[in-house]
mmCIF file of C-alpha atoms in Angstrom:
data_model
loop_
_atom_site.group_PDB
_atom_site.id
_atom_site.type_symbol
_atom_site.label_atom_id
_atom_site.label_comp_id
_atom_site.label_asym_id
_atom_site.label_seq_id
_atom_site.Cartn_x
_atom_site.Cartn_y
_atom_site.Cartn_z
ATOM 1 C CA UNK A 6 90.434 95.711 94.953
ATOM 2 C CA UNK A 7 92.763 93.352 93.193
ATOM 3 C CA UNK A 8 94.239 90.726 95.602
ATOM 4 C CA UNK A 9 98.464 90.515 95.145
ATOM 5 C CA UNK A 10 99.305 87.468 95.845
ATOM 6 C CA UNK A 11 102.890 86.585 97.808
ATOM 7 C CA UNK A 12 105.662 86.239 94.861
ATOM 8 C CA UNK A 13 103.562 88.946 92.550
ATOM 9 C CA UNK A 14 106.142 91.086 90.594
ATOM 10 C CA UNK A 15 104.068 93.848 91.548
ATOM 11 C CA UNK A 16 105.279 93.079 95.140
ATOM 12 C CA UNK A 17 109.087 93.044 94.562
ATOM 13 C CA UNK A 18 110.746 96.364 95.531
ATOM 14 C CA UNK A 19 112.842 97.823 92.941
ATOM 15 C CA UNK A 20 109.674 97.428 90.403
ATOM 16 C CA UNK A 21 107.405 99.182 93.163
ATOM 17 C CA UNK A 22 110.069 102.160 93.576
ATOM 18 C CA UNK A 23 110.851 102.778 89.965
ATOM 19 C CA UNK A 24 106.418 102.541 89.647
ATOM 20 C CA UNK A 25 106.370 105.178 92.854
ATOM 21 C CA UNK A 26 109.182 107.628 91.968
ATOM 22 C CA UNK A 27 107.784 107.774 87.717
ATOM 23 C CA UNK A 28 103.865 108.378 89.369
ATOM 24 C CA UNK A 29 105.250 110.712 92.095
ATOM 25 C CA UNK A 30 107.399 112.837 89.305
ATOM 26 C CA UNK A 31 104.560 112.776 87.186
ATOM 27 C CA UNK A 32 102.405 113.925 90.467
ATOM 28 C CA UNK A 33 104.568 116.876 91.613
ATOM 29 C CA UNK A 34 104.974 118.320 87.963
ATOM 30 C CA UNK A 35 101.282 118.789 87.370
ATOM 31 C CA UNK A 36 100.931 119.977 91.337
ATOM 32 C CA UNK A 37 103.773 122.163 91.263
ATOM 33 C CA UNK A 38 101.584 123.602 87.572
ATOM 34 C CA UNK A 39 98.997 123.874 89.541
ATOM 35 C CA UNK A 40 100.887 125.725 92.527
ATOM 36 C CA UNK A 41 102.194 128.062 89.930
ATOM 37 C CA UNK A 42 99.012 129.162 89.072
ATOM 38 C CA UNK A 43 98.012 130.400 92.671
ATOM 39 C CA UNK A 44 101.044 131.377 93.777
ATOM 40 C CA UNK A 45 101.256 135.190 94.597
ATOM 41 C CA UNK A 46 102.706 137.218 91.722
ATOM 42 C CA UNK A 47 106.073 138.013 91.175
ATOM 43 C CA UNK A 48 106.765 141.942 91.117
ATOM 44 C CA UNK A 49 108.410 143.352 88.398
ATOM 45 C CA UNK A 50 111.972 144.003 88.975
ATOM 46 C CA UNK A 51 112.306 146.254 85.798
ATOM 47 C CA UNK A 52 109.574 148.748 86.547
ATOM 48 C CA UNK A 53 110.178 152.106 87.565
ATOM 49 C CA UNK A 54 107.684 152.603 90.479
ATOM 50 C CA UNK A 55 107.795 150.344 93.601
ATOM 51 C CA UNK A 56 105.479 147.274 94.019
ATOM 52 C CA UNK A 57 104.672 146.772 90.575
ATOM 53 C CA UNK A 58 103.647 142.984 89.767
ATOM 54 C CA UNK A 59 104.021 140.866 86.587
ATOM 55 C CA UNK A 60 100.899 140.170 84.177
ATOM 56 C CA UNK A 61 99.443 136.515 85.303
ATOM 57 C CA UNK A 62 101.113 134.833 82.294
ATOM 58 C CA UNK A 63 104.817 136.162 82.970
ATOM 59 C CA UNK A 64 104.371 135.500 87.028
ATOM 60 C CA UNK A 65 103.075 131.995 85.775
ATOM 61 C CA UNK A 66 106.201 131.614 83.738
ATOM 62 C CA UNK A 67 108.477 132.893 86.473
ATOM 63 C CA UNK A 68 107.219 130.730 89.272
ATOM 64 C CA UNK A 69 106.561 127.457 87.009
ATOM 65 C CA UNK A 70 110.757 127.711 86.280
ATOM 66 C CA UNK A 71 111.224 127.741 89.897
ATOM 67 C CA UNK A 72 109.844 123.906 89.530
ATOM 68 C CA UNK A 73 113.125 121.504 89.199
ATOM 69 C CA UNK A 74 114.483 123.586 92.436
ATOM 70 C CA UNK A 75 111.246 123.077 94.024
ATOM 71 C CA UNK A 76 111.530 119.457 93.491
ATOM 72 C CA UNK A 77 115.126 119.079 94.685
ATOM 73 C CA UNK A 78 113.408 120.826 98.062
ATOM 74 C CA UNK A 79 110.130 118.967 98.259
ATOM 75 C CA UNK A 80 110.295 115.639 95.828
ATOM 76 C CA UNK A 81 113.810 114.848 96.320
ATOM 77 C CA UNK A 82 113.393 114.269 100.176
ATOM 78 C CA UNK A 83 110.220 112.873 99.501
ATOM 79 C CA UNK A 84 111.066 110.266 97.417
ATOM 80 C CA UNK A 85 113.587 109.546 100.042
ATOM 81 C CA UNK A 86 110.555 109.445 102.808
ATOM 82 C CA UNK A 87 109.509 106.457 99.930
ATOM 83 C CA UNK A 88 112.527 104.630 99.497
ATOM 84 C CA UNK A 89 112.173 104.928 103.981
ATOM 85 C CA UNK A 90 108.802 103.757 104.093
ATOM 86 C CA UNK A 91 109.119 100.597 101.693
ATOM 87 C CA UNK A 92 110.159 98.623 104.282
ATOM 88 C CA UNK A 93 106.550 98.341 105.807
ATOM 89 C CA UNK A 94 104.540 98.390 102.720
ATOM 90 C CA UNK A 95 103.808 94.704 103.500
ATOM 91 C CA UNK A 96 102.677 94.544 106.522
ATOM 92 C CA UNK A 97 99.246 95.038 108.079
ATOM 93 C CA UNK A 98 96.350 97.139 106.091
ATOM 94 C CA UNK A 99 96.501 99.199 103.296
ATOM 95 C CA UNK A 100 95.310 102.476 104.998
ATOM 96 C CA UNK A 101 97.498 102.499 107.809
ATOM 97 C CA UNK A 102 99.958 101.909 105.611
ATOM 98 C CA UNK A 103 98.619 104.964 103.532
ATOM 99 C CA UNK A 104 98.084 107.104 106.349
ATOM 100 C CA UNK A 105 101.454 106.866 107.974
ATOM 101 C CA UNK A 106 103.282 108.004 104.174
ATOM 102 C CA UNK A 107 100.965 110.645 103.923
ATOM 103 C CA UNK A 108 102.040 112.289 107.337
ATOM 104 C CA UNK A 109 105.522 111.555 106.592
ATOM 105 C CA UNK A 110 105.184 113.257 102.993
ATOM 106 C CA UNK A 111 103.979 116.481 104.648
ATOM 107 C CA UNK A 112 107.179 117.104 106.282
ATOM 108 C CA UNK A 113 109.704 117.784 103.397
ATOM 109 C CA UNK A 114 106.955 120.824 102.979
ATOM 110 C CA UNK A 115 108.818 122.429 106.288
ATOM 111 C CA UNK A 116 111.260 123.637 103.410
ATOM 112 C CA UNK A 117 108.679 125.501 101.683
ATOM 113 C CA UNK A 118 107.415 127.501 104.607
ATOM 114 C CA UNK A 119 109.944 130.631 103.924
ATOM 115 C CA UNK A 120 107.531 131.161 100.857
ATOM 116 C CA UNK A 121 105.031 132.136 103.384
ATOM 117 C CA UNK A 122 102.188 129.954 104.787
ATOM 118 C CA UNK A 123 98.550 130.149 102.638
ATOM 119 C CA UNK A 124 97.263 128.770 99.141
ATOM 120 C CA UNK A 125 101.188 127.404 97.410
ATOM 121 C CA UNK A 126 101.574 124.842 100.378
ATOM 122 C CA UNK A 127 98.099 123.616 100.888
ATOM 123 C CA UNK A 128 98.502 122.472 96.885
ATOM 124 C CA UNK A 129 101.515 120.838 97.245
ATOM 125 C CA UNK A 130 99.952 119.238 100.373
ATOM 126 C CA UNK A 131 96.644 118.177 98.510
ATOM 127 C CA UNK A 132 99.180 117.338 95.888
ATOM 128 C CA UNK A 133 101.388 115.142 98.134
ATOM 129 C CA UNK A 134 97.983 113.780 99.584
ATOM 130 C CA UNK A 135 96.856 112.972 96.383
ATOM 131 C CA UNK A 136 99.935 111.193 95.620
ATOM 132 C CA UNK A 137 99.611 108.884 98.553
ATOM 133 C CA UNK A 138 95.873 107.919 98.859
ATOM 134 C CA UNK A 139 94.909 107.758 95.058
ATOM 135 C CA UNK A 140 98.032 106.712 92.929
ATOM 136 C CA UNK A 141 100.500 105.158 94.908
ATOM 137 C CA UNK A 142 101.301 101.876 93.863
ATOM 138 C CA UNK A 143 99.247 99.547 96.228
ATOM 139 C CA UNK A 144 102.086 96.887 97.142
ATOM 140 C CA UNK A 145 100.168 95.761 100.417
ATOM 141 C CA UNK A 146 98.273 92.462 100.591
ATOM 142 C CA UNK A 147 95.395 92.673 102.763
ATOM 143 C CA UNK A 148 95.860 90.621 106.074
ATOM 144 C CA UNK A 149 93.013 87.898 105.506
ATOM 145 C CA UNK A 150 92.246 86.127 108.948
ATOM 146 C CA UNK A 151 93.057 82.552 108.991
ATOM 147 C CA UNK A 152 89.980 80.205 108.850
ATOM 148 C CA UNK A 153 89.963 77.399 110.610
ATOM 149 C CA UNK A 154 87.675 74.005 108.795
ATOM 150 C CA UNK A 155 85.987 71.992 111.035
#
């Protein structure tokens, strides 16, 4: 792991939320492409009988356009859980640090759950999670114990 050292520009906080929120944009698109493509299909509004559902391709289409409102319900807040966070990116290990934004990224999901529970929200979870353990910025420096020379 590459040591940042105190003073790094890496370090300073407007640099490391314009590097989170351009990775975590890039994140969500490709997740939310990816949710798309599980997502249940949409049913076909124009169709005569009852219960008939788009081909793949449209459904893909349909649900992939439902992506900037998706990320004014899910990115939006959690970029704000980021700009929150910051504060303590600092301070103590790396993986608490990662641990505790991952749990707090899971909740702007809570606005998802009217689309019914099941395969869409556990990829924008892995998507969230993948955010925060693999390509988050990594501001923190590692506490190093003080040694004391005889």
């Amino acid at each position: 792991m590459n040591k940042i050292e105190p003073g790094d520009r890496r370090e300073r906080l407007p640099r490391w939320l314009l590097d989170c929120a351009a990775r975590y944009t890039a994140v969500f698109a490709a997740g939310w492409a990816i949710t798309s493509a599980v997502a249940p299909r949409m049913f076909d509004t124009e169709a005569s009988h009852v219960g008939s559902e788009l081909p793949f391709w449209e459904s893909y289409w349909g649900w992939l356009s439902n992506g900037p409102g998706a990320f004014a319900m899910v990115g939006l807040p959690s970029l704000f859980m980021l700009l929150l966070i910051s504060g303590g990116r600092s301070r103590g290990d790396s993986g608490g640090f990662r641990l505790k934004s991952g749990m707090l990224l899971l909740i702007p999901l809570w606005f998802t759950v009217s689309y019914g529970l099941g395969l869409m929200q556990l990829t924008m979870a892995a998507t969230q999670w993948a955010f925060t353990f693999w390509l988050m910025p990594l501001p923190v420096r590692e506490s190093v114990p003080q040694v004391v020379e005889p």
